[in-house]
Structure formats: structure tokens, C-alpha cells
mmCIF file of C-alpha atoms in Angstrom:
data_model
loop_
_atom_site.group_PDB
_atom_site.id
_atom_site.type_symbol
_atom_site.label_atom_id
_atom_site.label_comp_id
_atom_site.label_asym_id
_atom_site.label_seq_id
_atom_site.Cartn_x
_atom_site.Cartn_y
_atom_site.Cartn_z
ATOM 1 C CA MET B 117 23.927 14.489 -18.817
ATOM 2 C CA ASN B 118 24.606 14.310 -22.427
ATOM 3 C CA ASN B 119 26.692 11.252 -22.253
ATOM 4 C CA SER B 120 27.191 8.080 -24.223
ATOM 5 C CA LYS B 121 28.492 7.671 -27.608
ATOM 6 C CA PHE B 122 28.669 10.623 -30.087
ATOM 7 C CA GLY B 123 27.268 12.979 -27.558
ATOM 8 C CA LYS B 124 23.766 11.731 -27.684
ATOM 9 C CA PRO B 125 21.933 11.448 -24.491
ATOM 10 C CA ASP B 126 21.456 8.171 -23.177
ATOM 11 C CA VAL B 127 17.756 8.194 -22.802
ATOM 12 C CA ALA B 128 17.551 5.012 -20.553
ATOM 13 C CA ASN B 129 20.418 6.225 -18.301
ATOM 14 C CA LEU B 130 18.759 9.606 -18.103
ATOM 15 C CA TYR B 131 15.404 8.169 -17.295
ATOM 16 C CA ARG B 132 16.835 5.634 -14.692
ATOM 17 C CA ARG B 133 18.944 8.503 -12.858
ATOM 18 C CA PHE B 134 16.165 10.989 -12.714
ATOM 19 C CA THR B 135 13.189 8.660 -11.650
ATOM 20 C CA ARG B 136 15.579 7.454 -8.801
ATOM 21 C CA SER B 137 16.237 10.974 -7.621
ATOM 22 C CA ARG B 138 12.460 11.835 -7.423
ATOM 23 C CA ALA B 139 11.682 8.612 -5.662
ATOM 24 C CA ALA B 140 10.853 10.296 -2.495
ATOM 25 C CA ALA B 141 7.950 11.998 -4.227
ATOM 26 C CA ALA B 142 6.211 8.482 -4.654
ATOM 27 C CA PRO B 143 4.656 6.703 -1.571
ATOM 28 C CA LEU B 144 6.551 3.600 -0.565
ATOM 29 C CA PRO B 145 4.768 0.433 -1.669
ATOM 30 C CA GLU B 146 3.049 -1.968 0.674
ATOM 31 C CA VAL B 147 4.823 -5.059 1.325
ATOM 32 C CA ASP B 148 1.991 -7.598 0.183
ATOM 33 C CA VAL B 149 1.374 -5.631 -2.914
ATOM 34 C CA LEU B 150 5.141 -5.662 -3.628
ATOM 35 C CA LEU B 151 5.416 -9.548 -3.044
ATOM 36 C CA ALA B 152 2.298 -10.108 -5.021
ATOM 37 C CA LEU B 153 3.831 -8.144 -8.006
ATOM 38 C CA ALA B 154 7.101 -9.642 -7.637
ATOM 39 C CA ASP B 155 5.285 -13.139 -7.534
ATOM 40 C CA GLY B 156 3.440 -12.347 -10.972
ATOM 41 C CA GLN B 157 0.047 -11.915 -9.564
ATOM 42 C CA HIS B 158 -2.271 -9.177 -10.934
ATOM 43 C CA SER B 159 -4.747 -6.968 -9.341
ATOM 44 C CA GLU B 160 -5.797 -3.325 -9.215
ATOM 45 C CA GLU B 161 -3.322 -2.638 -6.478
ATOM 46 C CA THR B 162 -0.427 -4.591 -8.379
ATOM 47 C CA ASP B 163 -1.313 -2.653 -11.587
ATOM 48 C CA ARG B 164 -1.120 0.615 -9.546
ATOM 49 C CA LEU B 165 2.184 -0.382 -8.164
ATOM 50 C CA LEU B 166 3.434 -1.347 -11.632
ATOM 51 C CA ALA B 167 2.713 2.263 -12.706
ATOM 52 C CA ASP B 168 4.720 3.515 -9.818
ATOM 53 C CA VAL B 169 7.721 1.185 -10.835
ATOM 54 C CA ALA B 170 7.593 2.543 -14.454
ATOM 55 C CA ARG B 171 7.869 6.035 -13.027
ATOM 56 C CA SER B 172 10.037 5.688 -9.849
ATOM 57 C CA GLY B 173 13.397 4.148 -9.714
ATOM 58 C CA MET B 174 13.170 3.230 -6.187
ATOM 59 C CA HIS B 175 10.010 1.391 -6.684
ATOM 60 C CA ALA B 176 11.892 -0.507 -9.652
ATOM 61 C CA ASP B 177 14.798 -1.168 -7.504
ATOM 62 C CA LEU B 178 12.604 -2.629 -4.695
ATOM 63 C CA LEU B 179 10.771 -4.971 -7.095
ATOM 64 C CA ARG B 180 13.898 -6.217 -8.599
ATOM 65 C CA PHE B 181 15.353 -6.763 -4.994
ATOM 66 C CA ALA B 182 12.003 -8.689 -3.932
ATOM 67 C CA ARG B 183 12.438 -10.866 -7.113
ATOM 68 C CA ALA B 184 16.019 -11.529 -6.335
ATOM 69 C CA LEU B 185 15.198 -12.560 -2.786
ATOM 70 C CA ALA B 186 12.928 -15.288 -3.599
ATOM 71 C CA PRO B 187 15.466 -18.101 -4.490
ATOM 72 C CA GLU B 188 17.607 -17.054 -1.578
ATOM 73 C CA SER B 189 14.409 -17.211 0.642
ATOM 74 C CA ALA B 190 13.449 -20.404 -0.551
ATOM 75 C CA ARG B 191 16.991 -21.798 0.002
ATOM 76 C CA LEU B 192 16.778 -20.619 3.612
ATOM 77 C CA GLY B 193 13.414 -22.122 4.137
ATOM 78 C CA ALA B 194 14.646 -25.636 3.033
ATOM 79 C CA GLN B 195 17.808 -25.447 5.179
ATOM 80 C CA LEU B 196 15.567 -24.511 8.180
ATOM 81 C CA ASP B 197 13.479 -27.274 7.456
ATOM 82 C CA ARG B 198 16.423 -29.608 7.206
ATOM 83 C CA ALA B 199 18.172 -28.325 10.471
ATOM 84 C CA LEU B 200 14.984 -28.628 12.586
ATOM 85 C CA GLU B 201 14.103 -31.983 10.876
ATOM 86 C CA ARG B 202 10.818 -31.053 9.618
ATOM 87 C CA PRO B 203 9.163 -32.430 6.707
ATOM 88 C CA ALA B 204 10.162 -30.446 3.469
ATOM 89 C CA ALA B 205 7.555 -27.667 3.005
ATOM 90 C CA ASP B 206 6.605 -26.391 -0.490
ATOM 91 C CA HIS B 207 8.779 -23.351 -0.238
ATOM 92 C CA ALA B 208 7.925 -22.341 -3.701
ATOM 93 C CA ARG B 209 4.096 -21.874 -3.172
ATOM 94 C CA ARG B 210 2.509 -18.622 -3.405
ATOM 95 C CA VAL B 211 0.118 -18.562 -0.442
ATOM 96 C CA ARG B 212 1.178 -16.198 2.159
ATOM 97 C CA HIS B 213 1.910 -17.866 5.072
ATOM 98 C CA ALA B 214 2.975 -16.671 8.413
ATOM 99 C CA PRO B 215 5.089 -19.193 10.655
ATOM 100 C CA HIS B 216 3.202 -18.665 13.943
ATOM 101 C CA ALA B 217 -0.270 -19.027 12.491
ATOM 102 C CA PRO B 218 -1.044 -22.825 11.960
ATOM 103 C CA SER B 219 -0.208 -24.356 15.269
ATOM 104 C CA ALA B 220 -1.706 -27.569 16.373
ATOM 105 C CA LYS B 221 -3.738 -25.899 19.058
ATOM 106 C CA ARG B 222 -5.259 -23.430 16.705
ATOM 107 C CA GLY B 223 -6.055 -26.383 14.357
ATOM 108 C CA TRP B 224 -8.051 -28.104 17.130
ATOM 109 C CA LEU B 225 -9.859 -24.814 18.090
ATOM 110 C CA ARG B 226 -10.834 -24.656 14.208
ATOM 111 C CA VAL B 227 -12.343 -28.347 14.309
ATOM 112 C CA ALA B 228 -14.148 -27.488 17.492
ATOM 113 C CA ALA B 229 -15.604 -24.298 16.092
ATOM 114 C CA SER B 230 -16.747 -26.183 12.935
ATOM 115 C CA VAL B 231 -18.563 -28.930 15.071
ATOM 116 C CA ALA B 232 -20.291 -26.330 17.341
ATOM 117 C CA ALA B 233 -21.410 -24.341 14.145
ATOM 118 C CA GLY B 234 -22.781 -27.687 12.643
ATOM 119 C CA LEU B 235 -24.643 -28.403 15.850
ATOM 120 C CA ILE B 236 -26.178 -25.035 16.009
ATOM 121 C CA VAL B 237 -27.287 -25.221 12.422
ATOM 122 C CA ALA B 238 -28.784 -28.711 12.918
ATOM 123 C CA VAL B 239 -30.765 -27.362 16.136
ATOM 124 C CA ALA B 240 -32.056 -24.380 13.991
ATOM 125 C CA VAL B 241 -33.351 -26.636 11.233
ATOM 126 C CA TRP B 242 -34.949 -28.984 13.817
ATOM 127 C CA SER B 243 -36.695 -26.053 15.594
ATOM 128 C CA VAL B 244 -37.800 -24.299 12.453
ATOM 129 C CA GLN B 245 -39.326 -27.719 11.171
ATOM 130 C CA ARG B 246 -41.377 -27.936 14.617
ATOM 131 C CA THR B 247 -42.466 -24.501 14.101
ATOM 132 C CA HIS B 248 -44.043 -24.882 10.737
ATOM 133 C CA LEU B 249 -45.532 -28.357 11.377
ATOM 134 C CA PRO B 250 -49.061 -27.077 11.861
ATOM 135 C CA ALA B 251 -49.027 -25.076 8.870
ATOM 136 C CA ALA B 252 -47.917 -28.119 6.908
ATOM 137 C CA SER B 253 -50.943 -30.213 8.007
ATOM 138 C CA THR B 254 -53.185 -27.510 7.171
ATOM 139 C CA ALA B 255 -51.676 -27.577 3.725
ATOM 140 C CA ALA B 256 -52.175 -31.223 3.512
ATOM 141 C CA VAL B 257 -56.041 -30.708 4.401
ATOM 142 C CA ALA B 258 -56.512 -28.023 1.726
ATOM 143 C CA THR B 259 -54.851 -30.033 -0.695
ATOM 144 C CA ALA B 260 -57.430 -32.814 -0.050
ATOM 145 C CA ASN B 261 -60.134 -30.439 -0.354
ATOM 146 C CA SER B 262 -58.874 -29.462 -3.504
ATOM 147 C CA ASP B 263 -58.763 -32.942 -4.591
ATOM 148 C CA ARG B 264 -62.559 -33.164 -3.700
ATOM 149 C CA ILE B 265 -63.399 -30.082 -5.662
ATOM 150 C CA PHE B 266 -61.379 -31.779 -8.556
ATOM 151 C CA ALA B 267 -63.247 -35.103 -8.027
ATOM 152 C CA SER B 268 -66.808 -33.306 -8.271
ATOM 153 C CA VAL B 269 -65.663 -31.414 -11.224
ATOM 154 C CA ASP B 270 -64.778 -34.702 -12.657
ATOM 155 C CA ASP B 271 -68.113 -36.217 -11.591
ATOM 156 C CA ARG B 272 -69.969 -33.420 -13.204
ATOM 157 C CA GLY B 273 -67.954 -34.011 -16.348
ATOM 158 C CA SER B 274 -68.774 -37.596 -16.392
ATOM 159 C CA ALA B 275 -72.674 -36.795 -15.480
ATOM 160 C CA ASN B 276 -72.759 -34.211 -18.452
ATOM 161 C CA ALA B 277 -71.079 -36.646 -20.703
ATOM 162 C CA SER B 278 -73.788 -39.373 -20.047
ATOM 163 C CA GLY B 279 -76.427 -36.711 -20.316
ATOM 164 C CA SER B 280 -75.349 -35.558 -23.636
ATOM 165 C CA ASP B 281 -75.448 -39.218 -24.573
ATOM 166 C CA ARG B 282 -79.164 -39.179 -23.668
ATOM 167 C CA ILE B 283 -79.633 -35.979 -25.871
ATOM 168 C CA PHE B 284 -78.010 -37.957 -28.761
ATOM 169 C CA HIS B 285 -80.629 -40.467 -28.066
ATOM 170 C CA THR B 286 -83.259 -37.882 -28.175
ATOM 171 C CA ASP B 287 -81.852 -36.822 -31.399
ATOM 172 C CA PHE B 288 -82.428 -40.251 -32.602
ATOM 173 C CA LYS B 289 -85.874 -39.837 -31.602
ATOM 174 C CA SER B 290 -86.376 -36.762 -33.887
ATOM 175 C CA ASP B 291 -85.402 -39.290 -36.583
ATOM 176 C CA VAL B 292 -88.532 -41.155 -35.696
ATOM 177 C CA ILE B 293 -90.453 -37.826 -35.824
ATOM 178 C CA PHE B 294 -89.278 -37.231 -39.388
ATOM 179 C CA ARG B 295 -89.996 -40.616 -40.173
ATOM 180 C CA GLY B 296 -93.744 -39.851 -38.840
ATOM 181 C CA LYS B 297 -93.903 -36.985 -40.899
ATOM 182 C CA PHE B 298 -92.854 -38.949 -43.992
ATOM 183 C CA ASN B 299 -95.580 -41.374 -43.020
ATOM 184 C CA GLY B 300 -98.219 -38.529 -42.723
ATOM 185 C CA GLY B 301 -96.906 -37.088 -46.034
ATOM 186 C CA MET R 141 12.556 -22.784 22.376
ATOM 187 C CA SER R 142 14.968 -24.947 23.985
ATOM 188 C CA LEU R 143 17.520 -25.930 21.436
ATOM 189 C CA ASP R 144 20.800 -27.834 22.019
ATOM 190 C CA PRO R 145 23.729 -25.795 21.510
ATOM 191 C CA ALA R 146 24.782 -27.596 18.249
ATOM 192 C CA LEU R 147 21.249 -26.676 16.693
ATOM 193 C CA ARG R 148 21.399 -23.275 18.020
ATOM 194 C CA THR R 149 24.732 -22.538 16.411
ATOM 195 C CA ARG R 150 23.435 -24.171 13.142
ATOM 196 C CA LEU R 151 20.614 -22.070 13.001
ATOM 197 C CA HIS R 152 22.376 -18.939 13.825
ATOM 198 C CA ARG R 153 24.921 -19.708 11.026
ATOM 199 C CA LEU R 154 22.141 -20.205 8.442
ATOM 200 C CA LEU R 155 20.479 -16.889 9.455
ATOM 201 C CA ALA R 156 23.946 -15.304 9.240
ATOM 202 C CA ASP R 157 24.579 -16.544 5.744
ATOM 203 C CA TYR R 158 21.107 -15.328 4.732
ATOM 204 C CA GLY R 159 21.716 -12.062 6.298
ATOM 205 C CA ALA R 160 24.847 -11.703 4.364
ATOM 206 C CA LYS R 161 23.049 -12.539 1.045
ATOM 207 C CA VAL R 162 20.381 -9.883 2.105
ATOM 208 C CA ARG R 163 23.129 -7.397 2.466
ATOM 209 C CA SER R 164 24.809 -8.348 -0.714
ATOM 210 C CA LEU R 165 21.478 -7.989 -2.465
ATOM 211 C CA ILE R 166 20.797 -4.429 -0.977
ATOM 212 C CA ASP R 167 24.173 -3.403 -2.250
ATOM 213 C CA GLY R 168 23.654 -4.971 -5.467
ATOM 214 C CA HIS R 169 20.342 -3.355 -6.293
ATOM 215 C CA GLY R 170 21.616 0.135 -5.132
ATOM 216 C CA LEU R 171 19.151 0.435 -2.184
ATOM 217 C CA GLY R 172 21.655 2.155 -0.043
ATOM 218 C CA GLN R 173 21.230 5.316 -2.072
ATOM 219 C CA TYR R 174 17.666 5.561 -0.406
ATOM 220 C CA GLY R 175 19.343 6.248 3.004
ATOM 221 C CA ILE R 176 19.362 2.945 4.477
ATOM 222 C CA ASP R 177 22.369 1.076 6.034
ATOM 223 C CA PRO R 178 22.667 -2.499 4.705
ATOM 224 C CA ALA R 179 24.474 -3.712 7.977
ATOM 225 C CA ASP R 180 21.480 -2.511 9.932
ATOM 226 C CA ILE R 181 19.099 -4.346 7.649
ATOM 227 C CA GLU R 182 21.051 -7.341 7.845
ATOM 228 C CA GLN R 183 21.154 -7.443 11.537
ATOM 229 C CA GLU R 184 17.246 -6.473 11.922
ATOM 230 C CA VAL R 185 16.400 -9.208 9.461
ATOM 231 C CA ARG R 186 18.478 -12.090 11.582
ATOM 232 C CA ILE R 187 16.819 -10.513 14.796
ATOM 233 C CA ARG R 188 13.189 -11.116 13.257
ATOM 234 C CA LEU R 189 13.676 -14.503 11.828
ATOM 235 C CA TRP R 190 15.428 -15.761 14.943
ATOM 236 C CA LYS R 191 12.393 -14.434 17.104
ATOM 237 C CA ALA R 192 9.927 -16.019 14.717
ATOM 238 C CA LEU R 193 11.819 -19.337 15.024
ATOM 239 C CA GLU R 194 11.703 -18.849 18.662
ATOM 240 C CA ARG R 195 7.896 -18.396 18.657
ATOM 241 C CA ASP R 196 7.163 -21.648 16.665
ATOM 242 C CA ARG R 197 9.855 -23.720 15.694
ATOM 243 C CA ASN R 198 7.352 -26.197 14.191
ATOM 244 C CA ALA R 199 6.094 -23.867 11.716
ATOM 245 C CA ALA R 200 7.452 -23.805 8.070
ATOM 246 C CA PHE R 201 9.138 -20.830 6.840
ATOM 247 C CA HIS R 202 7.870 -20.327 3.450
ATOM 248 C CA THR R 203 9.727 -18.187 0.748
ATOM 249 C CA SER R 204 7.027 -15.483 0.968
ATOM 250 C CA PHE R 205 7.194 -15.133 4.886
ATOM 251 C CA ILE R 206 10.975 -14.757 4.589
ATOM 252 C CA GLN R 207 10.699 -12.085 1.698
ATOM 253 C CA ARG R 208 8.046 -10.231 3.719
ATOM 254 C CA VAL R 209 10.248 -10.020 6.696
ATOM 255 C CA VAL R 210 13.175 -8.457 4.696
ATOM 256 C CA LEU R 211 11.031 -6.192 2.521
ATOM 257 C CA THR R 212 9.113 -5.004 5.670
ATOM 258 C CA VAL R 213 12.498 -4.176 7.328
ATOM 259 C CA VAL R 214 14.040 -2.535 4.221
ATOM 260 C CA ILE R 215 10.781 -0.392 3.630
ATOM 261 C CA ASP R 216 10.556 0.715 7.213
ATOM 262 C CA ALA R 217 14.262 1.505 6.949
ATOM 263 C CA ILE R 218 13.577 3.772 3.921
ATOM 264 C CA ARG R 219 10.439 5.406 5.508
ATOM 265 C CA ALA R 220 12.493 6.171 8.390
ATOM 266 C CA ALA R 221 15.433 7.656 6.392
ATOM 267 C CA ASN R 222 12.634 9.797 4.570
ATOM 268 C CA ALA R 223 11.362 11.012 7.791
ATOM 269 C CA ARG R 224 14.827 11.785 9.159
ATOM 270 C CA PRO R 225 15.307 15.555 9.406
ATOM 271 C CA VAL R 226 18.018 16.487 7.238
ATOM 272 C CA GLU R 227 20.764 18.893 8.631
ATOM 273 C CA ALA R 228 21.000 21.346 6.050
ATOM 274 C CA LEU R 229 24.569 22.286 5.322
ATOM 275 C CA PRO R 230 25.112 25.963 4.537
ATOM 276 C CA GLU R 231 26.046 25.191 0.861
ATOM 277 C CA ALA R 232 23.140 22.711 0.523
ATOM 278 C CA ALA R 233 20.619 24.041 -2.066
ATOM 279 C CA ASP R 234 16.828 24.379 -1.047
ATOM 280 C CA ASP R 235 15.546 22.823 -4.259
ATOM 281 C CA ALA R 236 14.929 19.133 -4.052
ATOM 282 C CA GLY R 237 15.569 18.990 -7.821
ATOM 283 C CA THR R 238 19.193 19.287 -7.465
ATOM 284 C CA ALA R 239 19.366 15.914 -5.428
ATOM 285 C CA PHE R 240 19.478 14.224 -8.684
ATOM 286 C CA ILE R 241 22.167 16.309 -10.196
ATOM 287 C CA ASP R 242 25.188 14.107 -11.113
ATOM 288 C CA PRO R 243 28.113 15.487 -9.041
ATOM 289 C CA THR R 244 30.605 14.336 -11.810
ATOM 290 C CA ALA R 245 28.673 16.242 -14.460
ATOM 291 C CA GLY R 246 29.327 19.915 -14.938
ATOM 292 C CA PRO R 247 26.419 22.439 -14.296
ATOM 293 C CA GLU R 248 25.629 22.963 -17.961
ATOM 294 C CA GLN R 249 25.309 19.008 -18.363
ATOM 295 C CA ASN R 250 23.192 18.698 -15.417
ATOM 296 C CA ALA R 251 20.936 21.589 -16.387
ATOM 297 C CA SER R 252 20.631 19.969 -19.878
ATOM 298 C CA GLY R 253 19.981 16.402 -18.398
ATOM 299 C CA ILE R 254 16.901 17.849 -16.361
ATOM 300 C CA ASN R 255 15.484 19.629 -19.516
ATOM 301 C CA ASP R 256 16.220 16.358 -21.615
ATOM 302 C CA PHE R 257 14.416 14.125 -19.011
ATOM 303 C CA ASP R 258 11.350 16.551 -18.703
ATOM 304 C CA ARG R 259 11.121 16.374 -22.426
ATOM 305 C CA ILE R 260 11.364 12.659 -22.349
ATOM 306 C CA VAL R 261 8.780 12.368 -19.696
ATOM 307 C CA GLY R 262 6.504 14.583 -21.843
ATOM 308 C CA CYS R 263 6.784 12.689 -24.987
ATOM 309 C CA MET R 264 6.248 9.536 -23.024
ATOM 310 C CA ALA R 265 2.957 11.033 -21.716
ATOM 311 C CA GLU R 266 1.636 11.150 -25.204
ATOM 312 C CA LEU R 267 1.896 7.202 -25.773
ATOM 313 C CA PRO R 268 -0.873 4.961 -25.187
ATOM 314 C CA GLU R 269 -0.782 3.631 -21.670
ATOM 315 C CA ARG R 270 0.306 -0.012 -22.443
ATOM 316 C CA ARG R 271 2.951 1.202 -24.671
ATOM 317 C CA ARG R 272 4.141 3.844 -22.238
ATOM 318 C CA LYS R 273 4.405 1.176 -19.524
ATOM 319 C CA ALA R 274 6.207 -1.106 -21.539
ATOM 320 C CA VAL R 275 8.703 1.681 -22.548
ATOM 321 C CA ALA R 276 9.054 2.888 -18.999
ATOM 322 C CA LEU R 277 9.788 -0.718 -17.684
ATOM 323 C CA HIS R 278 12.273 -1.054 -20.497
ATOM 324 C CA LEU R 279 14.113 2.271 -19.521
ATOM 325 C CA GLN R 280 14.078 1.109 -15.900
ATOM 326 C CA GLY R 281 16.198 -1.756 -16.897
ATOM 327 C CA PHE R 282 13.701 -4.786 -17.045
ATOM 328 C CA SER R 283 13.764 -7.546 -19.581
ATOM 329 C CA LEU R 284 11.215 -8.272 -22.204
ATOM 330 C CA ARG R 285 10.405 -11.385 -20.056
ATOM 331 C CA GLU R 286 10.212 -9.385 -16.866
ATOM 332 C CA ILE R 287 7.918 -6.781 -18.580
ATOM 333 C CA GLY R 288 5.639 -9.626 -20.028
ATOM 334 C CA GLN R 289 5.387 -11.261 -16.488
ATOM 335 C CA LEU R 290 4.803 -7.846 -14.667
ATOM 336 C CA SER R 291 2.300 -6.573 -17.196
ATOM 337 C CA GLY R 292 0.373 -9.983 -17.402
ATOM 338 C CA THR R 293 1.169 -10.550 -21.139
ATOM 339 C CA SER R 294 3.248 -12.810 -23.090
ATOM 340 C CA GLU R 295 6.950 -11.831 -23.950
ATOM 341 C CA GLU R 296 5.972 -11.573 -27.630
ATOM 342 C CA ALA R 297 3.170 -9.088 -26.838
ATOM 343 C CA ALA R 298 5.559 -7.162 -24.660
ATOM 344 C CA ARG R 299 8.115 -6.946 -27.669
ATOM 345 C CA LYS R 300 5.460 -5.546 -29.861
ATOM 346 C CA LEU R 301 4.144 -3.111 -27.341
ATOM 347 C CA LEU R 302 7.730 -2.110 -26.736
ATOM 348 C CA ASP R 303 8.859 -1.859 -30.347
ATOM 349 C CA ARG R 304 5.817 0.395 -31.191
ATOM 350 C CA GLY R 305 6.295 2.484 -28.158
ATOM 351 C CA LEU R 306 9.922 2.869 -28.750
ATOM 352 C CA GLN R 307 9.334 4.003 -32.476
ATOM 353 C CA SER R 308 6.660 6.508 -31.307
ATOM 354 C CA LEU R 309 9.053 7.816 -28.655
ATOM 355 C CA ARG R 310 11.877 8.268 -31.019
ATOM 356 C CA GLU R 311 9.574 10.325 -33.322
ATOM 357 C CA SER R 312 8.378 12.466 -30.607
ATOM 358 C CA LEU R 313 11.793 13.064 -29.204
ATOM 359 C CA ALA R 314 13.071 13.922 -32.715
ATOM 360 C CA VAL R 315 10.309 16.488 -32.995
ATOM 361 C CA SER R 316 11.264 17.964 -29.575
ATOM 362 C CA GLY R 317 14.838 18.151 -30.916
ATOM 363 C CA ILE R 318 16.288 15.202 -28.831
ATOM 364 C CA VAL R 319 18.130 12.709 -31.053
ATOM 365 C CA GLY R 320 18.984 10.001 -28.276
ATOM 366 C CA ASP R 321 20.058 6.462 -27.825
ATOM 367 C CA ILE R 322 17.011 4.826 -26.697
ATOM 368 C CA GLU R 323 17.822 1.064 -27.184
#
């Protein structure tokens, strides 16, 4: 297709045409990844899909289509809310949301499951505490013994201190001996 | 779901309007060229959304859910079209490459187009990855703003990547003997 003005090939036109024709070679995108990319989210999967978009016209068309769907889909959601007299939902929010998932019954089930899980944890903690109680009292005794050891060390320390005081007193006696020597001299 | 007739009619009308918009978008984005029938897609989308309403009328229909329904129908239809056995006509060529030949162009032009395309792809392969992606998205028709959003960069960063990429591509194409319009 040597087209466009002055007989020069229109590179963009050429690229678009041939990448569309080779679309069958690329695997079709996963809907969730396509939605995420259309929504401006970024991950390894969206990066891979963006690479496919760059080289496959069909993927580029699907991405553009997905982006164009967003405002119309938001409008339909709001219209359905009004028709069914429901409180207006946040139709622009990005969290994936299936309409059949959060029913009231499932909400109660979730609360009951949470309470049950809490009870199980509480019982487990209580029983673990009971199992480890003797060990804890042994530890307390050991701590008391070690306190005594420290106490005796302290006692010895104070005894030595008083002993050394006596040695010092003895040293003072040697002063007396020196005096004796001087007297003798 | 027990609905009073007036509400039922109103809901059907809403889904019919939406289906018509989906069909229009499919046509507008050229998805029909991938072997799908926009009328079939419109019908299937309406059926699936109605079933979802019947399942739980109290659930909110978020944008992403509605989009997912449509995209699932479209992608399934393309997959089915790709899997459909093609009845080969006597004059149909075996080479899959001829599928992208422009029927309005002459054989010499088509052959030249394929060669040019291959050389363009070869030159683009020499670009650094980020520039190559920006250039490819530009050639696919995405705006600078869209390229920035899709690549996770600012519009300004996308512009720089694109400018440098296009400059390099022009130089490579000139060396390859292609002097084309790239803007």
C-alpha cells in the first residue's frame, strides 16, 4: 500500500492494517487483564497485554472498545439503580464486583464464620496457657533461687568489704610497728 | 424475580438501549472484521444481563461487572470465530498472509506493502523497548494521553519517548530505503 500523499507509504496506516490482519496469531486477552489495563492498572499481566496491544491490531481494538464501554456501562448501572429504587452505588469504583456475590445471607454467614473463628482462637489460647502453667511456676522457683544466689554473692561481697576494712586496720597496726622500730632506733 | 410489568418493561428497555450502544461500539471499533456478528453480541449481552438481574435484583451493577459481561461475550465470539472451520473456496489462497492483502490495491502494491511492513517491524525491533512500545501504540492510533496512561507514565514522558522513538525509526527506515509518513 504505497498510498497517502506524494506516493510515500503511510507507516501508521500500513502498521495498523497488517497488525490487524495478523491478529489471529496472538492469543486472545483475558477479560480481567483487559479490564485492568483499560482501567489504567499496571501489573506484569497488563504489561504483557500492552505488548500484545502494540503488535496486534485486534488487541488494540479490543482495548479501545473496553475503554469506550466504561461510560456507557456506568450509565446503565446508574439507570438500573434508579429503576430498581436502590441506593446509588459507586459505579465508577474500580473493584471487580459480581452482582450475585454480596447477598445478605452471605453477609450473615461471613459474620458467623468470623465469630466461630474468634472462639476457636480464644479456646486455643486458653488451653495453651493451661498446658504451660507448671512450667511457668518452675520458672518462678528458679528465679527465686537465682535471687538467693545473688543475695549470697552480695553477702560475700559485703563480708569481704568489711574484711578488707579490717586489713586496713591491720595496716594501721604496721604503722605502729614502724613506730616501734623508730623507737628502737 | 417477580417484577411488576411496568418495571419489567422499563428494565428491558434499558438493556435494549445498552445493547444497541454496545452494537454501535462494536461497529465503530471495527470488531466485526474478526468474524463476530454485532447483532449476536447485542442479543447475548442482553440475555446475560437480564439473567444477572433475575439472580439478584438487589445487587449493584458496577461498571466493571457490566464491562466484563460484554467483553466476555465479545472475546468468546472471536474465539469461536477463530475456531470455526473455514470452508476453502477454490480460488482461496493457502497462505494466511494473503488475508491482510488490501483487495482494493493491485498485486504489486500489496506485495510492496507486505515488504514495507516487514521492514518497518524490523526497524522498530531495533528501538529500545519503551520507545518501541510508545511508537507502536502511536501507530496503533492511541493518543499521547492514552499512551501515558497505559504505560504508567506522564503524558510528557510519553511524548519524549515517542519523539525519540519516531526520530530513530525515521532514520532506520531511511537507511532501509523507506521514506514514509510517520506522523
